[in-house]
Coordinates of C-alpha atoms and ligand atoms in Angstrom, one line a residue:
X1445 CA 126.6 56.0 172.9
X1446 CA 123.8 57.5 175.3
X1447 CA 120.6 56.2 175.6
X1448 CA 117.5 58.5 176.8
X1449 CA 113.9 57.7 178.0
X1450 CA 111.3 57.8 176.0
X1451 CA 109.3 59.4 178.4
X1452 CA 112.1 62.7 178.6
X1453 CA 112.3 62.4 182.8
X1454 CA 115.1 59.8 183.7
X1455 CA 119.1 60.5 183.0
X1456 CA 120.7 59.3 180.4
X1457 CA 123.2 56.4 180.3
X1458 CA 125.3 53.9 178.4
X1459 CA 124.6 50.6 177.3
X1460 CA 126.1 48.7 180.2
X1461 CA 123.1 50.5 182.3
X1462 CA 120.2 50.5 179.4
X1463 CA 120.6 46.7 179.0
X1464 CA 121.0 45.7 182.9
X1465 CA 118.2 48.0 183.5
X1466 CA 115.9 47.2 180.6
X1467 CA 113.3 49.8 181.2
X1468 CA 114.2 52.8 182.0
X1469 CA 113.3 54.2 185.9
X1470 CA 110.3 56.6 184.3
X1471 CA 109.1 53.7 182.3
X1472 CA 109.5 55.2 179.5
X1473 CA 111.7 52.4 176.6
X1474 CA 115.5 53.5 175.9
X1475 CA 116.6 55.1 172.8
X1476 CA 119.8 56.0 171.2
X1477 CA 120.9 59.6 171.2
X1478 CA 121.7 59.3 167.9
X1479 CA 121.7 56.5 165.0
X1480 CA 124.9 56.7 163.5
X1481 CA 125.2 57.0 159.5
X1482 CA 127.7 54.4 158.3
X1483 CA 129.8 55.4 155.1
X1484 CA 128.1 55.0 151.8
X1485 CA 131.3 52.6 150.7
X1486 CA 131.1 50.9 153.5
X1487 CA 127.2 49.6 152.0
X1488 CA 128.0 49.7 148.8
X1489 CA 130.7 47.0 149.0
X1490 CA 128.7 45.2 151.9
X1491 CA 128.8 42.1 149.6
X1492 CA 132.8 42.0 150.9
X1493 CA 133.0 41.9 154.5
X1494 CA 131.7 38.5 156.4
X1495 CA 128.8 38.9 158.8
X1496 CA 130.9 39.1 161.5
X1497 CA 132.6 42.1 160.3
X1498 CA 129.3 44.0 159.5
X1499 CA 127.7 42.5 163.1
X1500 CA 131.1 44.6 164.5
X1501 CA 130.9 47.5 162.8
X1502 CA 127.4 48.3 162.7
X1503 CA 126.9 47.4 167.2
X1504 CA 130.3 48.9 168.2
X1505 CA 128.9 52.5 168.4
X1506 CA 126.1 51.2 170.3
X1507 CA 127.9 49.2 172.4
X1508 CA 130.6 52.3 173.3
X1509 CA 133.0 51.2 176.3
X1510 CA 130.8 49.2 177.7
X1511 CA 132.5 46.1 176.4
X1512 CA 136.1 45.9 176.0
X1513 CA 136.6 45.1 171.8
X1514 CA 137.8 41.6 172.2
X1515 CA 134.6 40.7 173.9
X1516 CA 132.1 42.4 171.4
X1517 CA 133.7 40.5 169.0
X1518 CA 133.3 36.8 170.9
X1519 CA 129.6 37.8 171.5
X1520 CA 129.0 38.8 168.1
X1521 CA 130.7 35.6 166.6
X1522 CA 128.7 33.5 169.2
X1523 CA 125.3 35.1 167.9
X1524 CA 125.8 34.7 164.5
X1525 CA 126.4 30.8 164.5
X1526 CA 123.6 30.1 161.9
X1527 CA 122.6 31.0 158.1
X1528 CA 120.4 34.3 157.0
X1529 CA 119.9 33.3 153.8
X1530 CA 117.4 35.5 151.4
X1531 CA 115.6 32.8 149.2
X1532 CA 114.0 34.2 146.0
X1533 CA 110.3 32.6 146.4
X1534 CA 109.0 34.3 142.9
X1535 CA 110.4 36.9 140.6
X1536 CA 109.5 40.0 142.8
X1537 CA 109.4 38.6 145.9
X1538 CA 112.6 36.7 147.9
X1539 CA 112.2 35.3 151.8
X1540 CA 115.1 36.3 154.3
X1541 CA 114.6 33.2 156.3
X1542 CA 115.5 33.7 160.0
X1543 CA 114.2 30.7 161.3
X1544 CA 118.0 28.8 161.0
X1545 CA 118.7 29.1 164.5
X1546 CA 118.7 27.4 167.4
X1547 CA 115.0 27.8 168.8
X1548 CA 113.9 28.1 164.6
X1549 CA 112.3 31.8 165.3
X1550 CA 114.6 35.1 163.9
X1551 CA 114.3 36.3 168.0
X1552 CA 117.5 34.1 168.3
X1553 CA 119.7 36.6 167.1
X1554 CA 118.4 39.5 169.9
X1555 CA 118.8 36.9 172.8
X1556 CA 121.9 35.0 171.5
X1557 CA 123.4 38.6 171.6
X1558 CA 121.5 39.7 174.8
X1559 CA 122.7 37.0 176.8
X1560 CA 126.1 37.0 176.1
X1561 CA 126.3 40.9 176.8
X1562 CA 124.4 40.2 180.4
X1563 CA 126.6 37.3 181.2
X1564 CA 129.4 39.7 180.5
X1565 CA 128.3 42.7 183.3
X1566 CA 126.9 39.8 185.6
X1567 CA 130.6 38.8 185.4
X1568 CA 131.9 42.3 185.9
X1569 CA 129.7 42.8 188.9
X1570 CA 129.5 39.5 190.8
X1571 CA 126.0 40.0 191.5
X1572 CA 123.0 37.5 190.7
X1573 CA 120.7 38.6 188.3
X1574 CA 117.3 37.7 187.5
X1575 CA 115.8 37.9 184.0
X1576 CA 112.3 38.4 183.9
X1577 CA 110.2 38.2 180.7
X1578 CA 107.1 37.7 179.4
X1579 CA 106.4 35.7 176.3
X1580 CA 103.7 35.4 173.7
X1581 CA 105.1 32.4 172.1
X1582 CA 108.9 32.7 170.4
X1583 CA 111.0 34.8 172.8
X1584 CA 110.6 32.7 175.7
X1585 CA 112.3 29.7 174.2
X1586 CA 114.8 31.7 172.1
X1587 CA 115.6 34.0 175.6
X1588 CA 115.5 30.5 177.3
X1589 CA 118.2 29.0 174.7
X1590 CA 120.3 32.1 174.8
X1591 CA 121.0 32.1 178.9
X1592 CA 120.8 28.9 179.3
X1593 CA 123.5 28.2 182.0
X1594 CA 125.1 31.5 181.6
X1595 CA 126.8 31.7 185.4
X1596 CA 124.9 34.1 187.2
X1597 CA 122.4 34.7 185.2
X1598 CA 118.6 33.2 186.6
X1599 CA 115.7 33.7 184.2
X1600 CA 111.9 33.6 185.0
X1601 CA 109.6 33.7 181.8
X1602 CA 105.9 34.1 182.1
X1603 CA 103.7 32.6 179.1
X1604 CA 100.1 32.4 178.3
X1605 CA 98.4 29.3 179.5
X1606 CA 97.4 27.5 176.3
X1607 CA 98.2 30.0 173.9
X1608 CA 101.5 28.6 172.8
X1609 CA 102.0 26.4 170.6
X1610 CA 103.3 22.3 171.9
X1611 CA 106.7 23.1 170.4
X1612 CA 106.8 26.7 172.0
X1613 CA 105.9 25.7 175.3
X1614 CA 108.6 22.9 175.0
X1615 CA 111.5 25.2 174.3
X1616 CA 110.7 27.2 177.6
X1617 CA 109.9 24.3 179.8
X1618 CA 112.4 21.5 179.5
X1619 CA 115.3 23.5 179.7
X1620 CA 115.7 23.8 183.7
X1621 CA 119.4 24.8 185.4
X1622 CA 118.5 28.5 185.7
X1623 CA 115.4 28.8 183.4
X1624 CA 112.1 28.7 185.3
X1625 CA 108.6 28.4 183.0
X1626 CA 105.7 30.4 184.7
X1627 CA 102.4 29.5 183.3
X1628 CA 100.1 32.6 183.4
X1629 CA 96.5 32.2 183.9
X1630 CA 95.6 34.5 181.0
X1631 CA 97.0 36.5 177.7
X1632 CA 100.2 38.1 176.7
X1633 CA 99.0 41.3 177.6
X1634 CA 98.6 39.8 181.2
X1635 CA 102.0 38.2 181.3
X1636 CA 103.4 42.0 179.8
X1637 CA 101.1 43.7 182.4
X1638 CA 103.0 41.5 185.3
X1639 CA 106.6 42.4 184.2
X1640 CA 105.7 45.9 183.8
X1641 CA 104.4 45.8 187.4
X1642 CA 107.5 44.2 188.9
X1643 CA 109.9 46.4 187.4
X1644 CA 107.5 49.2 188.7
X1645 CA 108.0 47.3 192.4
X1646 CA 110.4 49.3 194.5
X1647 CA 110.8 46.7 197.3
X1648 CA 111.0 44.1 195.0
X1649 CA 113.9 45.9 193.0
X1650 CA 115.4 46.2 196.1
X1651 CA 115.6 42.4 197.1
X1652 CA 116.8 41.4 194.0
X1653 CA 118.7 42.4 190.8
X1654 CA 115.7 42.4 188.3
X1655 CA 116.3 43.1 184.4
X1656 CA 114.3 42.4 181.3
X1657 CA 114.5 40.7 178.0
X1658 CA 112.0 41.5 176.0
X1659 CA 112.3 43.2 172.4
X1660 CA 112.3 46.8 174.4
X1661 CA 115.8 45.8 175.7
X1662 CA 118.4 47.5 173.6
X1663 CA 120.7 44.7 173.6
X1664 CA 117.7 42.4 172.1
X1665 CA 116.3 44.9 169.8
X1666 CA 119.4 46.7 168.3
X1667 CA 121.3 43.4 167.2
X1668 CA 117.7 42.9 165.2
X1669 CA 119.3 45.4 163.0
X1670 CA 121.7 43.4 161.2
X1671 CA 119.1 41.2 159.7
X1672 CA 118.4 44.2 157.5
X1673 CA 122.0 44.5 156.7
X1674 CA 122.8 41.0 155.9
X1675 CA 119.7 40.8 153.6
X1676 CA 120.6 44.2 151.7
X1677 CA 124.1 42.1 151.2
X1678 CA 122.3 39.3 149.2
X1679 CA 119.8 41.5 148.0
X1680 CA 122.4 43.7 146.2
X1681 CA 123.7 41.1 143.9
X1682 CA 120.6 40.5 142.4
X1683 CA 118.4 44.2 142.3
X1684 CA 119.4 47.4 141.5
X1685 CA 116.5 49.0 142.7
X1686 CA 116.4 49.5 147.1
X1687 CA 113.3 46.9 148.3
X1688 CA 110.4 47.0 149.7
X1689 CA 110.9 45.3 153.1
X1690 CA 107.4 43.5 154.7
X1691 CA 108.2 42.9 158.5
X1692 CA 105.5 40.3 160.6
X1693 CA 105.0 42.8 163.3
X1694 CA 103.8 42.1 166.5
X1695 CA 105.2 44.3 169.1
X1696 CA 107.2 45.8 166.7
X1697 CA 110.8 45.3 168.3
X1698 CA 111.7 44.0 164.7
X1699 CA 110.1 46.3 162.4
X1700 CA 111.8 49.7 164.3
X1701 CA 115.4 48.3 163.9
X1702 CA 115.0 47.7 160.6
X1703 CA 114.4 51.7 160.2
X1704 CA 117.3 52.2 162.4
X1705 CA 118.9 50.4 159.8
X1706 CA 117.6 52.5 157.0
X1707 CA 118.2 55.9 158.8
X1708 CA 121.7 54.6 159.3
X1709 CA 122.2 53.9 155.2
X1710 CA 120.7 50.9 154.3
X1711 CA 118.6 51.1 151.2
X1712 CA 114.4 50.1 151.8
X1713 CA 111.7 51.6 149.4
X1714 CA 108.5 50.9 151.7
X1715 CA 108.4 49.3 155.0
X1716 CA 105.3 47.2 154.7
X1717 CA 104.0 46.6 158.5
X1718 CA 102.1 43.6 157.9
X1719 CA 99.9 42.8 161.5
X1720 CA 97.5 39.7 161.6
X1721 CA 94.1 41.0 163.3
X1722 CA 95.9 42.8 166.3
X1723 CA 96.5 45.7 164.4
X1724 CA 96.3 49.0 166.5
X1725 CA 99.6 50.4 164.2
X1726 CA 97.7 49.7 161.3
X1727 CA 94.8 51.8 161.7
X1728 CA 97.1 54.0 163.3
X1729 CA 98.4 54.2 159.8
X1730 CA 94.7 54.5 158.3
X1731 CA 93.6 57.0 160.7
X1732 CA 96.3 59.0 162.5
X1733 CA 95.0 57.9 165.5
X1734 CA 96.2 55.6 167.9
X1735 CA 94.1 53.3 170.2
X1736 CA 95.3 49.9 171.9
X1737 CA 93.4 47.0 171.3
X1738 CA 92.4 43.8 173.2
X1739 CA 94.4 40.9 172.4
X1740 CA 93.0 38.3 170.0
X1741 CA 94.3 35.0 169.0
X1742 CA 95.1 34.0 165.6
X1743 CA 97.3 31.5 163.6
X1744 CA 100.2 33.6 163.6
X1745 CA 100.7 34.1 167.8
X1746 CA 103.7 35.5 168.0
X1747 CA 102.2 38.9 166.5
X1748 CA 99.3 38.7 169.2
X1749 CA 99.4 42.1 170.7
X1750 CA 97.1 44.6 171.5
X1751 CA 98.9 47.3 172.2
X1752 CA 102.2 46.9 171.5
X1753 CA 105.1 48.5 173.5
X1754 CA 107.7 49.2 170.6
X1755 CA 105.3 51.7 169.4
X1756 CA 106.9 54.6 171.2
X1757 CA 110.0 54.0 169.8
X1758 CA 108.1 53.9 166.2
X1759 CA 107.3 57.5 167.2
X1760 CA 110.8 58.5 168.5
X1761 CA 111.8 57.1 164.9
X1762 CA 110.0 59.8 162.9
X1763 CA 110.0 63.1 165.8
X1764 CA 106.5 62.1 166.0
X1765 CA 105.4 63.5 162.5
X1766 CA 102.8 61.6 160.9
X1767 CA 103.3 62.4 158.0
X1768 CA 107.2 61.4 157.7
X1769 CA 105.5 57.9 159.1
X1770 CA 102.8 57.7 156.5
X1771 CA 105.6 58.1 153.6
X1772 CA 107.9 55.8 154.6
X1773 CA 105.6 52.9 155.3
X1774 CA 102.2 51.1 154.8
X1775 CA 100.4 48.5 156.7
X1776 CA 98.3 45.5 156.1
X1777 CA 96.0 43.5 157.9
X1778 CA 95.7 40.0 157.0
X1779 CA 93.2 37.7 158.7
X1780 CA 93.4 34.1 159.5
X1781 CA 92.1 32.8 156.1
X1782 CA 94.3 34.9 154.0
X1783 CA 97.1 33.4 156.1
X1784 CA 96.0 29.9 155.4
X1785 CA 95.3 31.0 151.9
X1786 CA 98.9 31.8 151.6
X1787 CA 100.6 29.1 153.0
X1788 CA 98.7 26.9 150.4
X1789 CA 98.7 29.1 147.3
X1790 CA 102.6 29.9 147.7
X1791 CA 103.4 26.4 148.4
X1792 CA 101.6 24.9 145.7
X1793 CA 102.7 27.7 143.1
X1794 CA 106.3 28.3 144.1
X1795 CA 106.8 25.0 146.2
X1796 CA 108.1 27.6 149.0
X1797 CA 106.7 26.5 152.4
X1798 CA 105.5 29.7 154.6
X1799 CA 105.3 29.8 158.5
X1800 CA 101.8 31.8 159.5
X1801 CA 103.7 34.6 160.4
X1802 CA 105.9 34.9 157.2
X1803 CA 102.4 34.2 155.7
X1804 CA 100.9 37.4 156.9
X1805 CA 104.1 39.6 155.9
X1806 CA 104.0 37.9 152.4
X1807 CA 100.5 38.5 151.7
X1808 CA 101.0 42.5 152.6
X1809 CA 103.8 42.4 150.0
X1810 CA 102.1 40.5 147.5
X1811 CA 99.3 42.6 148.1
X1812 CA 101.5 45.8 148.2
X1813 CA 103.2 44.7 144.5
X1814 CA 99.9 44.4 142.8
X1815 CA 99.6 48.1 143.4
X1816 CA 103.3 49.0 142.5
X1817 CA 104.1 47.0 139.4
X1818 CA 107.9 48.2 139.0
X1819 CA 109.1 47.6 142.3
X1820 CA 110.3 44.4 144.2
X1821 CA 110.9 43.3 148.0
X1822 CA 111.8 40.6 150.8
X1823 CA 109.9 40.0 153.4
X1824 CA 111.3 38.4 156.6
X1825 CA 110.0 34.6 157.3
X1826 CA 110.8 35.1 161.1
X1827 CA 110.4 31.2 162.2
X1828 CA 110.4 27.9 161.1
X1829 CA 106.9 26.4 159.3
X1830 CA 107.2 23.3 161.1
X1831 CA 106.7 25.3 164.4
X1832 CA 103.0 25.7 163.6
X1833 CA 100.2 23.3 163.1
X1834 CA 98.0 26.1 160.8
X1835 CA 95.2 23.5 160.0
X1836 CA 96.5 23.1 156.0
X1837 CA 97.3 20.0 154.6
X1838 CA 100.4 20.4 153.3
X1839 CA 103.2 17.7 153.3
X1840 CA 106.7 19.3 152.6
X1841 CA 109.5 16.7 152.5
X1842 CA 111.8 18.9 154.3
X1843 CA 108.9 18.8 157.3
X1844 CA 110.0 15.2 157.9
X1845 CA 113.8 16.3 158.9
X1846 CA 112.9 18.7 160.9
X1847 CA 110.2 16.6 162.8
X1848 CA 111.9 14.1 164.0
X1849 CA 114.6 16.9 165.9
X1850 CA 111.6 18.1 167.1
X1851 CA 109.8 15.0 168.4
X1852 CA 112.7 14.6 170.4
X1853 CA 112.0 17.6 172.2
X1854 CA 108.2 16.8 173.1
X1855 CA 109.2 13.5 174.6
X1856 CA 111.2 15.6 177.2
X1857 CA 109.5 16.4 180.4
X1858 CA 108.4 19.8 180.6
X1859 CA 108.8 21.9 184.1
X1860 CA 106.3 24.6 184.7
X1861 CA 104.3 26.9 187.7
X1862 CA 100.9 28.0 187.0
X1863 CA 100.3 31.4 188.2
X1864 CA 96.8 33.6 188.2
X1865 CA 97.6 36.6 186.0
X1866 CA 98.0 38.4 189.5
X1867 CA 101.0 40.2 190.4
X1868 CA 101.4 38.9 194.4
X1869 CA 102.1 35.9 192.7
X1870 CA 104.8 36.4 190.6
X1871 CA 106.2 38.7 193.0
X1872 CA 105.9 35.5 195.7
X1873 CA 107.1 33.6 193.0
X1874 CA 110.9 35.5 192.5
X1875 CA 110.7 36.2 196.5
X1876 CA 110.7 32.9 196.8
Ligands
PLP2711 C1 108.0 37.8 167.9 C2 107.7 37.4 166.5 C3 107.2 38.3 165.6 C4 106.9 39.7 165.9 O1 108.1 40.5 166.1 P1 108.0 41.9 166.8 O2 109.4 42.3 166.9 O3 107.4 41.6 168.2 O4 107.2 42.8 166.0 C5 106.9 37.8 164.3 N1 107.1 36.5 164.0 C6 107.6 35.6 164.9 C7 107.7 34.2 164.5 C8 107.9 36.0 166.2 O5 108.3 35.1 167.1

């Protein structure tokens, strides 16, 4: 497989090059010369192979030559070392909870994976690299997690002072070995701004081996892919009819390889893009017009983006046609309240405990049903409730056990350097 530029003017290359590389040289986000259409048997008896089998199957063409067979298949079996399981919360409406790894957030599986292929060509090509990424809350612990003493490997994440949450900020910062915490002096558009700028950085590239992991990094965001696959597998058994899929989008890494997914067979009705208040793709959808926004806060923070950088690739997706957009999905904007309205209504009808993220996707869906009375879905509950504090009163025995694992981690000593959202700093920072 070949990966091209977004933006048309750099050469094409293979994954080895896409992942080490991250962004390609024009700045424009890699993307897959083609999406490969896997056999109709082959997901029609999905229910038969194990995960690890499917994980195989479906990243091999991506992954090419680039990593000798025996290896795919350690990394693959290493990033799949925890549960996917779709839960039916009411009779139309099931959660694929993600939130069963390490870091309790569904970005585990892109890292776990990302990782594992980096520590593989760092290997090959005895040279020290540096991961730099910026974070608005889940990726930096689950990126953290995922290279966490892999040998060669250093990583530098840059988060938004005070706009994590305790737990968030704990994963990224207690870690130490190779993982470095920078605290940024402003939002996630400033830390995304910074990143951009350093890979932009000629004479910083030069000094040292810079690469990315945020959702635009093909090994990170094409992994993401088998969540849809592995729900379809459970989903199967129970409907007949393909479902309506509600993604939590934020900068919509996870949302666009679910359609890579369903362009390469896997059966989805509507994608529902469900956005909390940042929600530039969803008037996009309204209006056929797209504008970036300023970043605001809400409950659900890991969907805190303005202007979000997967969008492209949304476009590559569909040859730009609006139209082919428009009929294939449908977005939602659901503000803090209906969030919190959520969280309570579901838990106290259906006893199903929602994070504010999986909140938001659920309401779109629920909201989305009421206007489609024959059809069903899943929505994807991307981290763990407990991860929040969402300002409802809710007491879920299940909290408890989870609690204490996590109270462990806030009585760790967290490790991190605050930095203006100015890019001579970061670059003194890795210079350093
Ligand atoms: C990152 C994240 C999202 C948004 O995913 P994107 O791929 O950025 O759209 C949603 N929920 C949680 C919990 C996240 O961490």
């Amino acid at each position: 497989m070949r990966y091209y530029s977004t933006n048309g003017g750099a050469e094409r290359v293979d994954f080895k090059d896409a992942t080490i590389l991250g962004l390609a040289p024009d700045k424009g986000l890699f993307f897959p010369e083609q999406i490969p259409a896997l056999d109709e048997r082959f997901i029609g008896e999905l229910e038969c192979y194990t995960n690890e089998e499917i994980g195989y199957k479906v990243m091999k063409p991506y992954v090419g030559e680039a990593i000798p067979d025996e290896e795919l298949r350690r990394i693959i079996s290493e990033t799949l070392s925890f549960d996917m399981p779709l839960v039916q919360v009411c009779d139309r409406i099931a959660s694929l909870e993600l939130f069963h790894g390490p870091t309790f957030a569904f970005k585990d599986l892109g890292a776990r994976f990302m990782s594992r292929c980096m520590g593989y060509f760092a290997h090959e090509s005895k040279r020290k690299m540096t991961v730099l990424v910026a974070t608005s809350g889940d990726t930096g612990g689950a990126v953290a997690h995922g290279f966490y003493s892999v040998p060669g490997v250093e990583v530098v994440i840059l988060y938004p002072s005070k706009k994590v949450s305790m737990v968030q900020e704990k994963q990224l910062t207690t870690l130490g070995k190779n993982i470095f915490a920078l605290e940024v002096d402003g939002n996630f558009d400033d830390c995304q701004r910074l990143v951009k700028e350093a890979f932009a950085d000629n004479s910083l590239r030069e000094k040292i081996f810079l690469t990315s992991a945020n959702s635009i990094n093909v090994a990170r965001w094409l992994p993401q892919q088998l969540f849809y696959f592995y729900a379809y597998k459970q989903w199967k058994m129970r409907f007949a009819k393909a479902p309506v899929v509600a993604v939590p989008s934020g900068n919509f890494g996870n949302i666009c390889s679910g359609m890579v997914a369903a362009r390469s067979g896997i059966p989805v009705k509507k994608f529902v893009v469900a956005c909390n208040v940042n929600d530039a793709v969803v008037s996009f959808l309204k209006k056929g017009e797209y504008t970036a926004k300023d970043t605001i806060s809400t409950l659900s923070n890991a969907m805190d983006v303005g202007n979000p950088s997967n969008f492209v690739r949304l476009l590559e997706l569909y040859g730009h046609s609006y139209s082919k957009m428009v009929d294939q999905m449908v977005g939602y904007t659901i503000g803090d309240s209906e969030t919190r309205y959520a969280i309570v209504d579901t838990y106290n009808r259906f006893g199903y405990w929602l994070d504010p993220h999986g909140a938001v996707a659920f309401s779109a869906l629920n909201a989305y049903l009421e206007k489609h009375p024959d059809e069903c879905g899943f929505f994807l509950e991307t981290a763990h409730p407990v991860k929040f504090n969402c300002g409802v009163d809710l007491d879920p025995p299940i909290a408890h056990n989870i609690a204490a694992e996590l109270a462990s981690l806030s009585s760790l000593p967290s490790k991190s350097t605050p930095i203006r959202a100015d890019f001579n700093e970061l670059k003194s920072f890795l210079c350093r």
